[in-house]
Tab-separated table of N, CA and C in Angstrom:
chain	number	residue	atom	x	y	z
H	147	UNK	N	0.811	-1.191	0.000
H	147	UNK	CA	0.000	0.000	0.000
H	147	UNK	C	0.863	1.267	0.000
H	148	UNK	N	1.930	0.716	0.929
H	148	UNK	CA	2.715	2.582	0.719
H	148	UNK	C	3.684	2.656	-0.349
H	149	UNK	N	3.769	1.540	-0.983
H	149	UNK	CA	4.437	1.742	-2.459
H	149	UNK	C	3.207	2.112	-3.631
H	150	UNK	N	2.328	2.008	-3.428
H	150	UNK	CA	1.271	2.606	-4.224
H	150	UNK	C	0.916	3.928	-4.139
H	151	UNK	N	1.140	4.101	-2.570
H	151	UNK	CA	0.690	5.404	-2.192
H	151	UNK	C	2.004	6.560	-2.947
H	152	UNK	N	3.578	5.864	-2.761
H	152	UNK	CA	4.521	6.648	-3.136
H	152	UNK	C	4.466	7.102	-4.858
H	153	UNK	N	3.997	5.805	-5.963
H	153	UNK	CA	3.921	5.912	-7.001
H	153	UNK	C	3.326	7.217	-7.244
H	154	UNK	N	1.806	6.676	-6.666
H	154	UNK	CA	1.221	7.719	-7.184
H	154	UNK	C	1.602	9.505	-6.877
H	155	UNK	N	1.980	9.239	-5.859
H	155	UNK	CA	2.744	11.224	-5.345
H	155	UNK	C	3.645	11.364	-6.307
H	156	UNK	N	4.749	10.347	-6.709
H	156	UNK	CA	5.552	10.736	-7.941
H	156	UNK	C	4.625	10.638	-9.035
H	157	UNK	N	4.068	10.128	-9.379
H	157	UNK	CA	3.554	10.561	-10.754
H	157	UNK	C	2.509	11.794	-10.562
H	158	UNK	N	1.744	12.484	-9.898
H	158	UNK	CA	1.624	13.622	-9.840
H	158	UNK	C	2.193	14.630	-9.789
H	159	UNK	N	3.075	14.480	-9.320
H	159	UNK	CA	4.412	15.338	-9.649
H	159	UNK	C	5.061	15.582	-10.834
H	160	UNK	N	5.371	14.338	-11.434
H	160	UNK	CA	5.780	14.660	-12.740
H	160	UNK	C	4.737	15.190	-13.796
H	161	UNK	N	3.931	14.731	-13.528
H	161	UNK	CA	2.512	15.002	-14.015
H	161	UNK	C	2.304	16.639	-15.182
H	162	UNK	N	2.607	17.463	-13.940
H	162	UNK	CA	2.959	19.011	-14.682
H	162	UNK	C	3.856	18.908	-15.697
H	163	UNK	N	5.127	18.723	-15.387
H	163	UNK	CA	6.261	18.498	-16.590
H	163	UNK	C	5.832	17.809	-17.663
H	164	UNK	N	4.926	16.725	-17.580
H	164	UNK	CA	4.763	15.618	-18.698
H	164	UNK	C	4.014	16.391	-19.977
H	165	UNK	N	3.209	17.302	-19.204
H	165	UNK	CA	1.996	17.941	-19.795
H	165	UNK	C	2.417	19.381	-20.395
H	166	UNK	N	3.364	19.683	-19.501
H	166	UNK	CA	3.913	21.439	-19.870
H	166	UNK	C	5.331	20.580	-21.224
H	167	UNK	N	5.780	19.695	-21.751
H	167	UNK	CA	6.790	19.765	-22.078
H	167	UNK	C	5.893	18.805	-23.896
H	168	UNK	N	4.995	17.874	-23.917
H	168	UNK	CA	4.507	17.505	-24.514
H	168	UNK	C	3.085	18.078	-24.611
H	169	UNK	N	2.723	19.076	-24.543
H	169	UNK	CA	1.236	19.456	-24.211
H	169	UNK	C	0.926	19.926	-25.549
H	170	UNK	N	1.544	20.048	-26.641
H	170	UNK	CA	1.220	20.895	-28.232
H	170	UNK	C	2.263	20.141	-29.221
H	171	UNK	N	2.955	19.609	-28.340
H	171	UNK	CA	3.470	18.533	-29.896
H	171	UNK	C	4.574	19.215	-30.314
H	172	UNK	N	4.996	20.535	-29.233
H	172	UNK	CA	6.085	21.307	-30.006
H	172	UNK	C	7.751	20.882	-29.636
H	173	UNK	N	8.118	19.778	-29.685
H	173	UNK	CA	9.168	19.576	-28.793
H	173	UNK	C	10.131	18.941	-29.774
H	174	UNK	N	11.506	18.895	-29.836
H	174	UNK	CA	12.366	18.265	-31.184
H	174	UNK	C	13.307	16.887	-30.179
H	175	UNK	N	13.232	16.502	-30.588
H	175	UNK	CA	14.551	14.899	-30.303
H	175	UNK	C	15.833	15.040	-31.144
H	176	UNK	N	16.686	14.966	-30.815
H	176	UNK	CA	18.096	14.413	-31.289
H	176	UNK	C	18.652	13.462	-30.651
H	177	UNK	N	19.266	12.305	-31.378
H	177	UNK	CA	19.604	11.036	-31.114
H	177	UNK	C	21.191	11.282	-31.518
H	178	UNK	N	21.741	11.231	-29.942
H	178	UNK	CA	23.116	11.438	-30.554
H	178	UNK	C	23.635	10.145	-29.647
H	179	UNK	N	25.235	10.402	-30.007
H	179	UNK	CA	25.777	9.381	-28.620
H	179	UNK	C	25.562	9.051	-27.297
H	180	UNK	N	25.129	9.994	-27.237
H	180	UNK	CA	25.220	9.995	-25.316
H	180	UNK	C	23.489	10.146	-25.387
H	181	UNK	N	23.063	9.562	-26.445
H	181	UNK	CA	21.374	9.238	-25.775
H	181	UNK	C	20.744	10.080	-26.803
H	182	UNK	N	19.119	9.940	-26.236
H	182	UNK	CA	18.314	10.789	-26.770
H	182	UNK	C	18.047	12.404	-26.018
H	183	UNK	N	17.906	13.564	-26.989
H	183	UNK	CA	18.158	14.615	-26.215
H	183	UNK	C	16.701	15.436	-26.821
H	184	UNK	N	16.161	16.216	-25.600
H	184	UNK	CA	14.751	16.433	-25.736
H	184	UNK	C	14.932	18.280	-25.578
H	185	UNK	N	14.223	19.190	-26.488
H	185	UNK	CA	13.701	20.486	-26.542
H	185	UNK	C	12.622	20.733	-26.639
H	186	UNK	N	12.563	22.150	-25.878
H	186	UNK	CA	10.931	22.717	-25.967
H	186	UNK	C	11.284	23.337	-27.122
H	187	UNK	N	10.396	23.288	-28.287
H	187	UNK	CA	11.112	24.518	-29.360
H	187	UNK	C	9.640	25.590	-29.336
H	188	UNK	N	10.182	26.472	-29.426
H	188	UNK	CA	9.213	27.611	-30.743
H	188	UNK	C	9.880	27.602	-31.993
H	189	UNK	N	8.561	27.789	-32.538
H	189	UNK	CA	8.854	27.836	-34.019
H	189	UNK	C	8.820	29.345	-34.358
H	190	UNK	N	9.520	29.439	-35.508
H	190	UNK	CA	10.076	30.574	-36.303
H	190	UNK	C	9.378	30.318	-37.970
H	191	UNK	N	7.974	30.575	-38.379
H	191	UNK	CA	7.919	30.067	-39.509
H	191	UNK	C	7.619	31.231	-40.709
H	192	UNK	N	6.990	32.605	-39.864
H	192	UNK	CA	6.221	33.536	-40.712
H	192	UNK	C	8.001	34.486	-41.070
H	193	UNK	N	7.698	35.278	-42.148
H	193	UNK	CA	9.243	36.091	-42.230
H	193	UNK	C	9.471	37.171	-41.385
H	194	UNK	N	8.470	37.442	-40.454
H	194	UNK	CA	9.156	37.950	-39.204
H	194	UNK	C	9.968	37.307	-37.809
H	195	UNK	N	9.437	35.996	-38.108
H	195	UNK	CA	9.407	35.548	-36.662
H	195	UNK	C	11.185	34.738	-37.439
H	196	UNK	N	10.984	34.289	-38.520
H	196	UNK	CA	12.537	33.876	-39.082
H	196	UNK	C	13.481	34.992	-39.462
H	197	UNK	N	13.086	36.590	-39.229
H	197	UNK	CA	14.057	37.584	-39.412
H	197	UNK	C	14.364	37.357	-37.711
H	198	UNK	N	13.536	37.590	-36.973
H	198	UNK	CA	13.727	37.947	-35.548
H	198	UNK	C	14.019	37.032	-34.663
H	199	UNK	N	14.078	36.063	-34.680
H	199	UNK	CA	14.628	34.483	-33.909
H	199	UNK	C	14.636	35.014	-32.465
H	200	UNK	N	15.400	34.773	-31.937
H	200	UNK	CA	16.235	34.762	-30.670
H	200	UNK	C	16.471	36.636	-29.969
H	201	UNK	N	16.327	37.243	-30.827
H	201	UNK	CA	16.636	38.653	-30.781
H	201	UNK	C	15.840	39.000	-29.594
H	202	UNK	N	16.828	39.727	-28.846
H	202	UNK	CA	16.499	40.481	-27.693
H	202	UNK	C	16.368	39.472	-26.427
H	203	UNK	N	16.377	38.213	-26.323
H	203	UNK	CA	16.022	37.634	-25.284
H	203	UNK	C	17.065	37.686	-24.364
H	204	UNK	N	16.712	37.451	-23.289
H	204	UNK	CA	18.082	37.665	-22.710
H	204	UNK	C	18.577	36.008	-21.599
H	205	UNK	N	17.385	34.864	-21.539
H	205	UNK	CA	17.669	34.214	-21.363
H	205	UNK	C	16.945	32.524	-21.900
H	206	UNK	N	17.856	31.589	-21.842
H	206	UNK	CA	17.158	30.755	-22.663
H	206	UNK	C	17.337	29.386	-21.998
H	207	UNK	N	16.966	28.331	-21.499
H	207	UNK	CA	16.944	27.297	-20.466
H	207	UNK	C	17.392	26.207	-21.451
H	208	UNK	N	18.023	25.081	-20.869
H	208	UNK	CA	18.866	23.884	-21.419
H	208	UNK	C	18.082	23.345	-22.646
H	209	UNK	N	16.840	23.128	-22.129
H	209	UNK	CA	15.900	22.244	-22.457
H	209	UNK	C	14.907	23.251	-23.880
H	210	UNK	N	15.350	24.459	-23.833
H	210	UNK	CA	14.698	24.817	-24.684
H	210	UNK	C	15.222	25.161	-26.093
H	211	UNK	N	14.226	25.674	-27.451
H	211	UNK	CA	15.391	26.420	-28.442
H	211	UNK	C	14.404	26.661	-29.318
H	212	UNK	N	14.568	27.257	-30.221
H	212	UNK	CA	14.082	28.113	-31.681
H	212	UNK	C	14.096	27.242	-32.748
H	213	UNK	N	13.106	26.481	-33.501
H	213	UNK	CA	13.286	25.946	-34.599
H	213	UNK	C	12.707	27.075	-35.764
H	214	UNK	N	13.617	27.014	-36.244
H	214	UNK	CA	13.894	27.881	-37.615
H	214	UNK	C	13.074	27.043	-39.064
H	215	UNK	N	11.949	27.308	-39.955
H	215	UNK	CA	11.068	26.422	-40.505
H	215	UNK	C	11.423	27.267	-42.037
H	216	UNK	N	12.103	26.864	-42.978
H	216	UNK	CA	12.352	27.505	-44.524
H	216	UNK	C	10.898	26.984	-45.298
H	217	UNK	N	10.689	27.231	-46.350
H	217	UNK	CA	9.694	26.609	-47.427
H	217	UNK	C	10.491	25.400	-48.131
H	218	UNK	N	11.969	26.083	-48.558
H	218	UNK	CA	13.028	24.896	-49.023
H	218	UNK	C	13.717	24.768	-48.899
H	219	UNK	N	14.286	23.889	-48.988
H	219	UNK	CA	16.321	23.520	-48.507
H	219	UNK	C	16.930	24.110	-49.668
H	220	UNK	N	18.056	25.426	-49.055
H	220	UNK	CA	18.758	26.537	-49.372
H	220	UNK	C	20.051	26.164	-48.473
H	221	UNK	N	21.077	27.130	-48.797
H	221	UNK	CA	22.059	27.577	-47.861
H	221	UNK	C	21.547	28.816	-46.993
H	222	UNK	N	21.273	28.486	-45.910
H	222	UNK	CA	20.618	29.448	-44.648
H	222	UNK	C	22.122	30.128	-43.946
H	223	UNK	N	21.705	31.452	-43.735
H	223	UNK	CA	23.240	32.471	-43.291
H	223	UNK	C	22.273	33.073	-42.148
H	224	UNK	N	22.787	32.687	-40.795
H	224	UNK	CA	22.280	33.622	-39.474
H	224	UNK	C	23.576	34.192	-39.370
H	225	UNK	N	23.021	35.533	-38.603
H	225	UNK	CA	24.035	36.514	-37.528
H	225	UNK	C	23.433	36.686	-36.345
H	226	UNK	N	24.151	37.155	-35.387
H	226	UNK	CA	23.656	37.018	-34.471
H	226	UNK	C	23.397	38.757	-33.394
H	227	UNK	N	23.491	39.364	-34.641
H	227	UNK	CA	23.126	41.414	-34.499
H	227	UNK	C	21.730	41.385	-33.376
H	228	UNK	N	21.837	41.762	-32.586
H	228	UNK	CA	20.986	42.225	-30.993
H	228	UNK	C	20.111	41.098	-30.607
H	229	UNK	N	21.267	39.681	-30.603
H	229	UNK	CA	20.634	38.728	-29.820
H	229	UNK	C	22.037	38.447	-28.265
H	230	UNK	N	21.454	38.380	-27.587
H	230	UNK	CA	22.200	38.502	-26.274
H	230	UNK	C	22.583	37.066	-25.377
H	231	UNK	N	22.423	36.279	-25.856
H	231	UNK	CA	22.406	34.875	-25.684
H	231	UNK	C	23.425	34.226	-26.734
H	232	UNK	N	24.279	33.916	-26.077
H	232	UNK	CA	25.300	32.807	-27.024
H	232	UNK	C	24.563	31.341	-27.580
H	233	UNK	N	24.958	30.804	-28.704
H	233	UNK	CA	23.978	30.200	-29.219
H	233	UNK	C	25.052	28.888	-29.991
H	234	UNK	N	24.044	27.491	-30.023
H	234	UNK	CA	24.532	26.500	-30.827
H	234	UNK	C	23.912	26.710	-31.967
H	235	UNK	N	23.796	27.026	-33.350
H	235	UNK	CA	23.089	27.155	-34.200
H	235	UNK	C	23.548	25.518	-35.308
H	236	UNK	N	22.370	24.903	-35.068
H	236	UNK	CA	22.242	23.755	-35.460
H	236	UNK	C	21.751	23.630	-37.053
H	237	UNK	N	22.065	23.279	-38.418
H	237	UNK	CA	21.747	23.040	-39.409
H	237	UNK	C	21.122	21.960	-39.853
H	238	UNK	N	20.101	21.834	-40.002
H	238	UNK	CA	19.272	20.374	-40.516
H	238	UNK	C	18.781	20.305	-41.919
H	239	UNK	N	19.014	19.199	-42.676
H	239	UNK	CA	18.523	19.094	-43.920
H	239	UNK	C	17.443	18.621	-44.355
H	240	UNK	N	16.611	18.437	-45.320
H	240	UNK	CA	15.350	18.195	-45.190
H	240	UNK	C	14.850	16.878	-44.473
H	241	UNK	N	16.063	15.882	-44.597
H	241	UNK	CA	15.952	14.685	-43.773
H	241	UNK	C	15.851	14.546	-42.802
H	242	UNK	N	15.977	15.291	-41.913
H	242	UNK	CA	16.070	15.309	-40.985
H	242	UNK	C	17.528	14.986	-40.271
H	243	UNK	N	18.403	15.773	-40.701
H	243	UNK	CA	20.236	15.140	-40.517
H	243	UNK	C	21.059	16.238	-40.068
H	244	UNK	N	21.533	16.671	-39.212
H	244	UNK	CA	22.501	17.639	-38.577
H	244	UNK	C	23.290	17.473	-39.970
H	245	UNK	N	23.748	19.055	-40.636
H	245	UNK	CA	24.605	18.995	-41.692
H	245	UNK	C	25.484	19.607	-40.790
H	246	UNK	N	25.506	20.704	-40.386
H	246	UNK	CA	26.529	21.361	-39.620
H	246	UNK	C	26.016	22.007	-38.502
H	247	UNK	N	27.037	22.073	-37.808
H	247	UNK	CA	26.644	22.823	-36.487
H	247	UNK	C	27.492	24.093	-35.829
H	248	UNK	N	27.106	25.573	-36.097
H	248	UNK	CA	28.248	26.627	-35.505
H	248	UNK	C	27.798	26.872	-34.262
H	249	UNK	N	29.093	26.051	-33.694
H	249	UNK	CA	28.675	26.165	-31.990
H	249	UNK	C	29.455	27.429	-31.318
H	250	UNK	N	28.472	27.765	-30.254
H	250	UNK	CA	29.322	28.818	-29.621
H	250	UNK	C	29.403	30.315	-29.956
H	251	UNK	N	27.815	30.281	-31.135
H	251	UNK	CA	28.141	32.038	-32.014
H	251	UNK	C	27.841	32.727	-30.896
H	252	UNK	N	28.569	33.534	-30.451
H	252	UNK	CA	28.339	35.029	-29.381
H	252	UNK	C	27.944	35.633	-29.975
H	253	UNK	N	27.448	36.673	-29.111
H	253	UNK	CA	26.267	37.914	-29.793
H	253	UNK	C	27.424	38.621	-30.472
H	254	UNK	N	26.901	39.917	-31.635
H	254	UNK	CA	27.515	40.382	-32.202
H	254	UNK	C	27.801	41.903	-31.900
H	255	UNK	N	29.248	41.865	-31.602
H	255	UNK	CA	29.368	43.497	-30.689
H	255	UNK	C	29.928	44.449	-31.988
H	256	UNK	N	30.306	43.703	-32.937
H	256	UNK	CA	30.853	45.252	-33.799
H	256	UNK	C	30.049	45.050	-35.372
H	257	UNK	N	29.963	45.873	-35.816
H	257	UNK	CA	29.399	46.167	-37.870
H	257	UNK	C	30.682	45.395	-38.549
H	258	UNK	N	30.756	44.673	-39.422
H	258	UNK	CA	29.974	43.695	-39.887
H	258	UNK	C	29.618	42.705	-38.807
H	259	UNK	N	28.627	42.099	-38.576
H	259	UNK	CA	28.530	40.734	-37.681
H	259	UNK	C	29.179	39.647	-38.555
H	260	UNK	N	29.576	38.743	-37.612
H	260	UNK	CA	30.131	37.290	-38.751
H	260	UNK	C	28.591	36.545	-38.484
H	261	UNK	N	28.732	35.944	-40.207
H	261	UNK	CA	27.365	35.318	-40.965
H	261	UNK	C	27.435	33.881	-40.267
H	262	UNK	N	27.004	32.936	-40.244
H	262	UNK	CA	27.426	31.784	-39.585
H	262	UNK	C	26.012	31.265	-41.064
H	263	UNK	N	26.932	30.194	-41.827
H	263	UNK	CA	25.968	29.552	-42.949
H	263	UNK	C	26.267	28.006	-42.663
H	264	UNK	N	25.204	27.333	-43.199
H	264	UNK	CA	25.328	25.880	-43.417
H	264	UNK	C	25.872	25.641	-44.714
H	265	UNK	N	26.532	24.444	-44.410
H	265	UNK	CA	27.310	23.595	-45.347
H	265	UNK	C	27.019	22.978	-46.571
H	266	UNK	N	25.582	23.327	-46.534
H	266	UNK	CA	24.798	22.621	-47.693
H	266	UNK	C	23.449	22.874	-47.520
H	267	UNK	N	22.479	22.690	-48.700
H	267	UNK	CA	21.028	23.054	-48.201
H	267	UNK	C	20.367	22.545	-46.872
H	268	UNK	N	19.634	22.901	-46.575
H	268	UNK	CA	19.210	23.448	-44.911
H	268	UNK	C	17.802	23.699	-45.034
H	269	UNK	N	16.818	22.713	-44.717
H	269	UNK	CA	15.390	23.290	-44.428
H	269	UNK	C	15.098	23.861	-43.203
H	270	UNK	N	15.914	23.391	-42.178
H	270	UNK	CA	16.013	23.271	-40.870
H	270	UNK	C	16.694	23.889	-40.160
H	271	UNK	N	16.701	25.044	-38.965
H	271	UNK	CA	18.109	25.709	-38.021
H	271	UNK	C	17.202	25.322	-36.985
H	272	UNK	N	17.907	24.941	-36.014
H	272	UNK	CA	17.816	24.519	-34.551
H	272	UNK	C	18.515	25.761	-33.500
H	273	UNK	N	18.184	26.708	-32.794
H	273	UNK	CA	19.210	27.413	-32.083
H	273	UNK	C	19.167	27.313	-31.013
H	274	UNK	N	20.070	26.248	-29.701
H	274	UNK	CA	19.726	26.108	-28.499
H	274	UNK	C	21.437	26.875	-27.778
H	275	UNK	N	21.133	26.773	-26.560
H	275	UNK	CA	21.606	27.725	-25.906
H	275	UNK	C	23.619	27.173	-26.003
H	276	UNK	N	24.601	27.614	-26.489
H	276	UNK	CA	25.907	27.811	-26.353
H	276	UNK	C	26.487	26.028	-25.736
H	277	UNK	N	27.224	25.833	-26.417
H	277	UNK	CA	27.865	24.430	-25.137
H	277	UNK	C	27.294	23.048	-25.509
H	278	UNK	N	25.527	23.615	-25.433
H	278	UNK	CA	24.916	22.354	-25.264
H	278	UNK	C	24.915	21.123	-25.977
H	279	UNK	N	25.611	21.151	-27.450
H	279	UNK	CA	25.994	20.366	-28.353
H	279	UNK	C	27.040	19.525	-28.057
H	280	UNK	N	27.628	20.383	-27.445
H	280	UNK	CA	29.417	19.522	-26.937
H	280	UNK	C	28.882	18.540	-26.010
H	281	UNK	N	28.050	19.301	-24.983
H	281	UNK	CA	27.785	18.969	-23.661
H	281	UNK	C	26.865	17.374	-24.226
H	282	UNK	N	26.259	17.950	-25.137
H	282	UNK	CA	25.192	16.531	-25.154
H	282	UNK	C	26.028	15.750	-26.378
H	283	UNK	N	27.115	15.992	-27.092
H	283	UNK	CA	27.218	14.956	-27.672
H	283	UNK	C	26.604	14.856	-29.147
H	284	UNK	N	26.096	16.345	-29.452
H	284	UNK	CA	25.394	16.507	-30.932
H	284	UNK	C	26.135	16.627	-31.746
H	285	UNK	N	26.357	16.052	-33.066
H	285	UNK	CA	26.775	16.351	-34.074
H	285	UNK	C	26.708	15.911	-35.343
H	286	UNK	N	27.508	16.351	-36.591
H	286	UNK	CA	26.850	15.844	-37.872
H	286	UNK	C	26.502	14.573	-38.147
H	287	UNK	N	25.405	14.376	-38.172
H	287	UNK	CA	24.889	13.159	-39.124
H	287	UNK	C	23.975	12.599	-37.843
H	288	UNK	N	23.690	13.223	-36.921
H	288	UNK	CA	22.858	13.055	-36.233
H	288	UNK	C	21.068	12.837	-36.488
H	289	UNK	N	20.754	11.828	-36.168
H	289	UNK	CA	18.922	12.068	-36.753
H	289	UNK	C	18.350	13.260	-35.681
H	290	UNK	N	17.334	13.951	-36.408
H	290	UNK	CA	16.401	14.583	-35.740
H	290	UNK	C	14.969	14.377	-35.705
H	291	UNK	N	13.847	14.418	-34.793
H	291	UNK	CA	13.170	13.835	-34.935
H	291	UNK	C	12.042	15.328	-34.150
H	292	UNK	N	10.697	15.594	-35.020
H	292	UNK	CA	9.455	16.601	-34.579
H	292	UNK	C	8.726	15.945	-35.096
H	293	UNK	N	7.605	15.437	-33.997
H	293	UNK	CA	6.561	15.049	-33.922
H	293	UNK	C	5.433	15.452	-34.316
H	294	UNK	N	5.698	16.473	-35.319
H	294	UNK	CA	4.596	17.482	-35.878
H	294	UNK	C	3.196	17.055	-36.204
């Protein structure tokens, strides 16, 4: 009985998270070495919200990031001009495949900003917070996976 009783207090607990993190279907997977790795994303799909990404925020949590949504796979060029958050900017191809990854772009303090482009066409930019690629083990040729 008091292992029933304990279950259930943990699963109410997690309960919130389960619901706040899967609750709209908006969340991306990457399957790298060191496991499967889970984001809250917003999407970036209208040409404001893909001019303006990340801009101005000033903070951004492990677990979260910006999916960047093209019409077609192009060579995609971000800068990173009055975004304040250091950033992994992740490249995905229509397959769903890490082509490249510029880890580590810092915000941009002087005119010209440096462009940070993918390696090859790109339907896909992923931008999660600085590190976290190293840290988790992301890199090219990685599957990605949105449950859209």
């Amino acid at each position: 009985m008091k292992l029933l009783k304990l279950s259930l207090v943990i699963l109410l607990a997690a309960l919130p998270i389960l619901i706040y993190r899967y609750s709209n279907g908006q969340y991306l997977e990457i399957i790298s070495s060191a496991g499967k790795n889970v984001f809250q994303v917003e999407l970036a799909t209208t040409p404001k919200e893909l001019q303006f990404g990340l801009m101005y925020r000033k903070e951004l949590a492990d677990d979260q990031g910006m999916l960047f949504i093209f019409e077609r796979p192009a060579i995609q060029s971000f800068w990173m001009k009055n975004t304040y958050i250091p950033l992994d900017i992740i490249f995905i191809s229509d397959d769903w495949r890490i082509i490249n990854i510029a880890e580590n772009s810092g915000p941009c303090l002087l005119d010209p900003c440096t462009m940070y482009y993918s390696s090859g066409p790109a339907k896909y930019v992923l931008e999660i917070k600085a590190g976290l690629s190293k840290e988790k083990q992301i890199q090219v040729g990685n599957q990605v996976y949105w449950p859209h």
